[in-house]
Short mmCIF file of C-alpha atoms in Angstrom, two decimals:
data_model
loop_
_atom_site.label_atom_id
_atom_site.label_comp_id
_atom_site.label_asym_id
_atom_site.label_seq_id
_atom_site.Cartn_x
_atom_site.Cartn_y
_atom_site.Cartn_z
CA UNK A 1 67.88 76.49 82.68
CA UNK A 2 68.20 76.91 86.41
CA UNK A 3 65.26 75.37 88.60
CA UNK A 4 65.33 74.96 92.90
CA UNK A 5 64.59 72.46 94.96
CA UNK A 6 63.26 72.54 98.62
CA UNK A 7 63.02 70.17 100.82
CA UNK A 8 60.77 68.96 102.70
CA UNK A 9 57.62 70.45 101.54
CA UNK A 10 56.10 71.01 105.23
CA UNK A 11 57.32 70.16 108.73
CA UNK A 12 55.69 70.78 112.04
CA UNK A 13 57.84 70.59 114.63
CA UNK A 14 57.03 71.41 118.29
CA UNK A 15 58.64 75.44 120.23
CA UNK A 16 61.97 75.16 120.70
CA UNK A 17 63.26 72.60 118.32
CA UNK A 18 66.28 73.40 115.89
CA UNK A 19 65.28 72.83 112.42
CA UNK A 20 66.59 72.32 109.05
CA UNK A 21 65.52 74.05 105.17
CA UNK A 22 67.14 72.56 102.57
CA UNK A 23 67.32 74.19 99.30
CA UNK A 24 69.16 72.86 96.07
CA UNK A 25 69.74 73.79 92.68
CA UNK A 26 70.78 72.83 89.24
CA UNK A 27 73.13 74.91 88.25
CA UNK A 28 76.14 75.89 90.25
CA UNK A 29 77.34 79.10 88.59
CA UNK A 30 75.16 81.44 91.23
CA UNK A 31 76.53 85.02 92.38
CA UNK A 32 74.37 84.29 95.29
CA UNK A 33 70.96 82.93 97.37
CA UNK A 34 68.82 84.19 98.76
CA UNK A 35 66.49 83.44 101.22
CA UNK A 36 62.81 84.52 102.03
CA UNK A 37 59.99 84.31 104.24
CA UNK A 38 56.41 84.52 102.97
CA UNK A 39 53.13 84.15 105.55
CA UNK A 40 49.52 83.47 104.53
CA UNK A 41 48.61 85.78 101.85
CA UNK A 42 51.37 88.11 101.82
CA UNK A 43 54.62 89.49 100.08
CA UNK A 44 57.71 87.90 100.43
CA UNK A 45 60.67 89.01 102.78
CA UNK A 46 64.08 88.24 102.93
CA UNK A 47 65.99 86.67 105.61
CA UNK A 48 69.18 86.20 104.62
CA UNK A 49 71.49 86.46 101.20
CA UNK A 50 74.84 84.45 100.72
CA UNK A 51 77.31 85.68 98.22
CA UNK A 52 79.21 82.98 96.15
CA UNK A 53 81.94 83.73 97.82
CA UNK A 54 80.83 82.87 101.35
CA UNK A 55 79.58 80.00 102.81
CA UNK A 56 77.42 81.47 105.59
CA UNK A 57 75.75 83.98 107.16
CA UNK A 58 73.61 84.45 110.34
CA UNK A 59 70.75 86.70 111.17
CA UNK A 60 69.54 86.38 115.25
CA UNK A 61 68.41 82.73 115.41
CA UNK A 62 68.78 81.87 111.41
CA UNK A 63 71.85 80.47 109.80
CA UNK A 64 71.88 80.19 106.08
CA UNK A 65 75.01 78.03 104.70
CA UNK A 66 75.78 77.80 100.79
CA UNK A 67 78.21 74.67 98.98
CA UNK A 68 77.95 76.08 94.95
CA UNK A 69 79.67 72.41 94.18
CA UNK A 70 76.91 70.46 95.41
CA UNK A 71 73.99 73.30 94.54
CA UNK A 72 73.15 72.84 98.27
CA UNK A 73 72.04 75.95 100.60
CA UNK A 74 70.51 75.04 103.99
CA UNK A 75 68.38 77.75 106.60
CA UNK A 76 69.30 76.66 109.64
CA UNK A 77 66.53 78.30 112.51
CA UNK A 78 67.84 77.97 116.48
CA UNK A 79 65.21 77.00 118.61
CA UNK A 80 62.13 77.94 117.02
CA UNK A 81 58.98 80.13 118.09
CA UNK A 82 55.43 79.87 116.86
CA UNK A 83 56.08 82.99 115.23
CA UNK A 84 58.21 81.35 112.67
CA UNK A 85 55.59 79.60 111.20
CA UNK A 86 55.41 80.99 107.13
CA UNK A 87 56.69 79.09 104.19
CA UNK A 88 60.64 79.80 103.35
CA UNK A 89 61.83 80.24 99.87
CA UNK A 90 64.81 80.19 98.23
CA UNK A 91 66.04 81.71 95.04
CA UNK A 92 69.14 81.82 93.22
CA UNK A 93 69.82 83.89 89.98
CA UNK A 94 69.06 82.63 86.77
CA UNK A 95 71.86 82.31 83.59
CA UNK A 96 72.23 86.01 82.96
CA UNK A 97 71.69 87.12 86.38
CA UNK A 98 68.20 89.22 85.17
CA UNK A 99 65.77 87.65 87.33
CA UNK A 100 65.21 85.37 90.93
CA UNK A 101 64.37 81.55 90.57
CA UNK A 102 62.18 80.70 92.77
CA UNK A 103 61.76 77.30 95.11
CA UNK A 104 58.45 76.27 95.89
CA UNK A 105 58.91 76.60 99.58
CA UNK A 106 58.93 74.38 102.32
CA UNK A 107 55.63 75.38 104.91
CA UNK A 108 56.58 75.05 108.85
CA UNK A 109 54.26 75.33 111.76
CA UNK A 110 56.08 75.71 114.77
CA UNK A 111 53.64 74.72 117.31
CA UNK A 112 53.22 76.07 121.09
CA UNK B 1 62.62 101.73 105.95
CA UNK B 2 62.78 102.17 102.30
CA UNK B 3 59.84 99.55 100.89
CA UNK B 4 58.26 98.30 97.53
CA UNK B 5 54.44 100.05 97.51
CA UNK B 6 51.59 98.03 94.91
CA UNK B 7 48.58 99.40 94.22
CA UNK B 8 45.65 97.78 94.36
CA UNK B 9 45.58 95.41 97.24
CA UNK B 10 43.28 93.32 95.89
CA UNK B 11 41.39 93.82 92.48
CA UNK B 12 38.06 91.77 90.85
CA UNK B 13 37.57 92.16 87.64
CA UNK B 14 35.40 90.55 84.80
CA UNK B 15 37.41 87.94 81.87
CA UNK B 16 38.26 89.84 79.41
CA UNK B 17 38.18 92.99 80.99
CA UNK B 18 41.85 94.93 81.15
CA UNK B 19 43.75 95.45 84.24
CA UNK B 20 46.59 97.78 85.62
CA UNK B 21 48.49 97.10 88.97
CA UNK B 22 50.88 99.33 89.74
CA UNK B 23 53.91 99.53 91.81
CA UNK B 24 56.40 102.22 93.20
CA UNK B 25 59.51 100.76 93.81
CA UNK B 26 62.67 102.24 95.94
CA UNK B 27 63.58 105.12 94.82
CA UNK B 28 67.26 104.89 94.37
CA UNK B 29 66.79 101.25 93.24
CA UNK B 30 66.99 100.82 89.02
CA UNK B 31 66.07 97.24 88.09
CA UNK B 32 62.63 96.15 88.23
CA UNK B 33 60.56 93.23 88.47
CA UNK B 34 57.50 91.73 87.97
CA UNK B 35 56.34 88.04 89.58
CA UNK B 36 53.04 86.05 90.14
CA UNK B 37 51.89 83.16 92.13
CA UNK B 38 48.92 81.45 91.24
CA UNK B 39 46.66 80.27 94.96
CA UNK B 40 49.20 77.41 96.46
CA UNK B 41 51.65 77.29 93.83
CA UNK B 42 55.08 78.96 93.25
CA UNK B 43 56.47 82.31 92.85
CA UNK B 44 56.40 82.59 89.26
CA UNK B 45 59.09 85.10 86.84
CA UNK B 46 56.90 87.61 84.64
CA UNK B 47 59.80 89.92 83.29
CA UNK B 48 62.61 91.99 84.52
CA UNK B 49 62.44 95.90 83.26
CA UNK B 50 65.79 97.97 82.94
CA UNK B 51 66.67 101.60 81.76
CA UNK B 52 63.34 101.84 80.10
CA UNK B 53 63.23 98.44 78.27
CA UNK B 54 62.66 94.73 79.04
CA UNK B 55 66.00 92.90 79.81
CA UNK B 56 63.83 89.47 80.21
CA UNK B 57 60.87 88.39 80.31
CA UNK B 58 59.25 84.28 80.91
CA UNK B 59 56.93 82.55 78.53
CA UNK B 60 54.42 83.19 80.73
CA UNK B 61 54.74 87.00 79.53
CA UNK B 62 52.97 86.94 76.11
CA UNK B 63 51.25 89.22 74.17
CA UNK B 64 48.08 90.35 76.95
CA UNK B 65 50.52 91.14 79.21
CA UNK B 66 53.13 94.79 78.58
CA UNK B 67 54.80 96.89 81.19
CA UNK B 68 55.78 100.80 81.28
CA UNK B 69 57.78 103.16 83.31
CA UNK B 70 55.30 105.94 82.75
CA UNK B 71 57.27 108.51 85.42
CA UNK B 72 60.33 108.55 87.29
CA UNK B 73 58.38 106.43 89.84
CA UNK B 74 55.65 104.20 88.68
CA UNK B 75 55.89 100.75 87.30
CA UNK B 76 52.76 99.20 85.93
CA UNK B 77 52.16 95.42 85.06
CA UNK B 78 49.26 95.41 82.21
CA UNK B 79 47.29 92.93 81.18
CA UNK B 80 44.92 93.47 77.93
CA UNK B 81 42.51 90.97 78.27
CA UNK B 82 42.59 89.00 81.57
CA UNK B 83 41.64 85.31 81.61
CA UNK B 84 40.66 83.47 84.27
CA UNK B 85 44.14 81.64 84.54
CA UNK B 86 45.26 84.80 85.45
CA UNK B 87 44.17 85.39 88.73
CA UNK B 88 46.88 85.69 91.01
CA UNK B 89 48.89 87.31 93.54
CA UNK B 90 51.57 89.56 91.61
CA UNK B 91 54.37 90.66 93.46
CA UNK B 92 56.64 93.64 92.18
CA UNK B 93 59.73 93.40 93.43
CA UNK B 94 63.02 96.64 92.82
CA UNK B 95 66.90 96.13 93.52
CA UNK B 96 69.86 98.45 93.49
CA UNK B 97 72.09 96.36 91.15
CA UNK B 98 70.73 92.92 88.37
CA UNK B 99 69.87 90.06 89.98
CA UNK B 100 73.00 88.41 89.48
CA UNK B 101 75.23 90.53 91.05
CA UNK B 102 76.90 89.62 94.23
CA UNK B 103 75.42 91.33 97.33
CA UNK B 104 72.43 92.47 95.54
CA UNK B 105 68.99 91.92 97.53
CA UNK B 106 65.50 92.17 96.08
CA UNK B 107 62.80 94.07 98.18
CA UNK B 108 59.47 92.77 96.84
CA UNK B 109 55.89 94.54 97.55
CA UNK B 110 52.98 93.29 100.05
CA UNK B 111 51.35 92.16 96.07
CA UNK B 112 48.26 92.82 94.45
CA UNK B 113 45.53 90.33 94.67
CA UNK B 114 43.69 89.88 91.04
CA UNK B 115 40.41 87.96 90.99
CA UNK B 116 39.11 87.24 87.22
CA UNK B 117 34.89 85.79 87.25
#
């Protein structure tokens, strides 16, 4: 059964810092990995999707990498801003490819 | 940009009452999902739906839950007899292809907050 773990659970940084969020998954036979952002009390916004054939994806100040063999992904946020404060969720498909399985998320707080 | 629409945004109900949560997926999407998130906890998969039938359901999705696509646009989640522990945010999602397909992105709605008293 696929399980997803995210560390750290929470992170506080001053504005301008570069930071890395970690995600690990138990079953490396995945087709893709998706990173989401969730603001308090709100829905999930897709940030990046990495296909299994790719090693990384970039969108603006965000860069996500994928190492399937070790069951790990990282989300790198450059030059953090207070507006980046949110919970970041990592998700991978289950073995049947019928659903996404989520980690508990990392709650990021960026202070000005 | 196309979006998934959910109604109501917030519903308060008494324990034992039936609740129907509604979703309008993106029009060209074929795969539909319901997830829930209890306050402070992780996003949990409930059910996936394709070609007018359930393709997978979790252990949470017991006989109290049902899903339906009553017409060409709506996708509903029904909870037959609500319990206190059903209080959560319920998210609908849709995708063009199955979750396990390489480039397939799941698009989520803003959620329906259910409060059971």
